[in-house]
């Protein structure tokens, strides 16, 4: 399929699909005119890339981890990514705690400014 069709099927812009290619996340074939041709499984791959980006992983990590993410929950040779994923989860938990602290501080200020009944 052409890049426009992949874009339509995934809802991802052609510009972003080209970026994924530049980052080594997508590997289209090239035809005689040097147009990109994507395999049908590229639709699922783009979906997986979007999921991993939404989870907060950077593209360089996704590039390394993607083969494991596509092969199921327990692919052989992928256990080395457990520490990396745990590290991202720990950082995310710290970020959540910090956002909660900020939320509570703003709530305290808001409550202090409200007139009491």
CSV table of C-alpha atoms in Angstrom, one decimal:
chain,number,residue,atom,x,y,z
A,1,UNK,CA,0.0,0.0,0.0
A,2,UNK,CA,1.1,3.6,-0.6
A,3,UNK,CA,1.8,6.0,2.3
A,4,UNK,CA,-1.5,7.8,1.7
A,5,UNK,CA,-3.4,4.6,2.3
A,6,UNK,CA,-1.4,3.8,5.4
A,7,UNK,CA,-2.1,7.3,6.7
A,8,UNK,CA,-5.9,6.9,6.0
A,9,UNK,CA,-6.0,3.5,7.7
A,10,UNK,CA,-4.1,4.5,10.8
A,11,UNK,CA,-5.1,8.2,11.1
A,12,UNK,CA,-1.5,9.1,11.2
A,13,UNK,CA,-0.3,11.9,8.9
A,14,UNK,CA,2.1,11.1,6.1
A,15,UNK,CA,4.6,13.5,7.6
A,16,UNK,CA,4.6,11.5,10.8
A,17,UNK,CA,4.9,8.2,9.0
A,18,UNK,CA,8.0,9.6,7.3
A,19,UNK,CA,9.3,10.6,10.7
A,20,UNK,CA,8.7,7.0,11.9
A,21,UNK,CA,10.7,5.8,9.0
A,22,UNK,CA,13.5,8.3,9.7
A,23,UNK,CA,13.6,7.0,13.3
A,24,UNK,CA,13.9,3.4,12.2
A,25,UNK,CA,10.4,2.4,13.4
A,26,UNK,CA,8.9,1.7,9.9
A,27,UNK,CA,10.7,0.0,7.0
A,28,UNK,CA,8.8,0.5,3.8
A,29,UNK,CA,10.0,-1.1,0.6
A,30,UNK,CA,10.7,1.2,-2.4
A,31,UNK,CA,9.4,0.6,-5.9
A,32,UNK,CA,11.0,1.5,-9.2
A,33,UNK,CA,9.9,5.1,-8.8
A,34,UNK,CA,11.3,5.2,-5.3
A,35,UNK,CA,7.8,5.5,-3.8
A,36,UNK,CA,7.2,3.9,-0.4
A,37,UNK,CA,5.2,0.7,-0.4
A,38,UNK,CA,4.0,-0.6,3.0
A,39,UNK,CA,3.0,-4.1,3.8
A,40,UNK,CA,-0.4,-4.8,5.3
A,41,UNK,CA,1.1,-5.5,8.7
A,42,UNK,CA,2.4,-1.9,8.8
A,43,UNK,CA,-1.1,-0.8,10.0
A,44,UNK,CA,-0.7,-2.9,13.2
A,45,UNK,CA,2.9,-1.7,13.6
A,46,UNK,CA,1.9,2.0,13.4
A,47,UNK,CA,-0.8,1.2,16.1
A,48,UNK,CA,1.8,-0.4,18.3
A,49,UNK,CA,4.1,2.6,17.8
A,50,UNK,CA,1.3,5.0,18.8
A,51,UNK,CA,0.6,2.9,21.9
A,52,UNK,CA,4.2,2.9,23.0
A,53,UNK,CA,4.5,6.7,22.4
A,54,UNK,CA,1.3,7.3,24.4
A,55,UNK,CA,2.9,5.2,27.2
A,56,UNK,CA,5.7,7.8,27.2
A,57,UNK,CA,8.5,5.8,25.6
A,58,UNK,CA,10.9,7.7,23.4
A,59,UNK,CA,11.4,6.7,19.8
A,60,UNK,CA,14.9,5.3,20.3
A,61,UNK,CA,13.6,3.0,23.1
A,62,UNK,CA,10.6,2.0,20.9
A,63,UNK,CA,12.9,1.2,18.0
A,64,UNK,CA,14.8,-1.3,20.2
A,65,UNK,CA,11.7,-2.7,22.0
A,66,UNK,CA,9.3,-2.9,19.1
A,67,UNK,CA,10.2,-6.4,17.9
A,68,UNK,CA,9.4,-7.7,21.4
A,69,UNK,CA,6.2,-5.7,21.7
A,70,UNK,CA,5.0,-7.2,18.4
A,71,UNK,CA,5.8,-10.8,19.3
A,72,UNK,CA,3.5,-11.1,22.4
A,73,UNK,CA,3.8,-10.8,26.1
A,74,UNK,CA,6.5,-13.4,26.7
A,75,UNK,CA,8.8,-13.5,23.7
A,76,UNK,CA,12.1,-15.2,24.2
A,77,UNK,CA,15.1,-12.8,24.4
A,78,UNK,CA,13.0,-9.9,25.4
A,79,UNK,CA,13.2,-10.2,29.2
A,80,UNK,CA,16.1,-7.7,29.2
A,81,UNK,CA,13.5,-5.0,28.6
A,82,UNK,CA,11.9,-5.6,32.0
A,83,UNK,CA,14.3,-3.3,33.8
A,84,UNK,CA,13.9,-0.6,31.1
A,85,UNK,CA,10.1,-0.7,31.4
A,86,UNK,CA,10.3,-0.7,35.2
A,87,UNK,CA,12.5,2.3,35.0
A,88,UNK,CA,10.0,4.2,32.8
A,89,UNK,CA,7.2,3.1,35.2
A,90,UNK,CA,9.1,4.3,38.2
A,91,UNK,CA,9.8,7.7,36.6
A,92,UNK,CA,6.1,7.9,35.6
A,93,UNK,CA,5.1,7.2,39.2
A,94,UNK,CA,7.3,10.0,40.5
A,95,UNK,CA,5.8,12.3,37.9
A,96,UNK,CA,2.3,11.4,39.0
A,97,UNK,CA,3.2,12.0,42.7
A,98,UNK,CA,4.6,15.4,41.8
A,99,UNK,CA,1.5,16.3,39.8
A,100,UNK,CA,-0.6,15.2,42.8
A,101,UNK,CA,1.4,17.4,45.1
A,102,UNK,CA,1.0,20.4,42.8
A,103,UNK,CA,-2.7,19.7,42.6
A,104,UNK,CA,-3.1,19.6,46.3
A,105,UNK,CA,-1.1,22.9,46.7
A,106,UNK,CA,-3.3,24.7,44.2
A,107,UNK,CA,-6.4,23.3,45.9
A,108,UNK,CA,-5.2,24.6,49.2
A,109,UNK,CA,-4.7,28.1,47.7
A,110,UNK,CA,-8.1,28.0,46.0
A,111,UNK,CA,-9.8,26.9,49.2
A,112,UNK,CA,-8.1,29.7,51.1
A,113,UNK,CA,-9.4,32.3,48.7
A,114,UNK,CA,-13.0,31.1,48.7
A,115,UNK,CA,-15.3,33.0,51.1
A,116,UNK,CA,-16.5,30.9,54.0
A,117,UNK,CA,-20.2,30.6,54.5
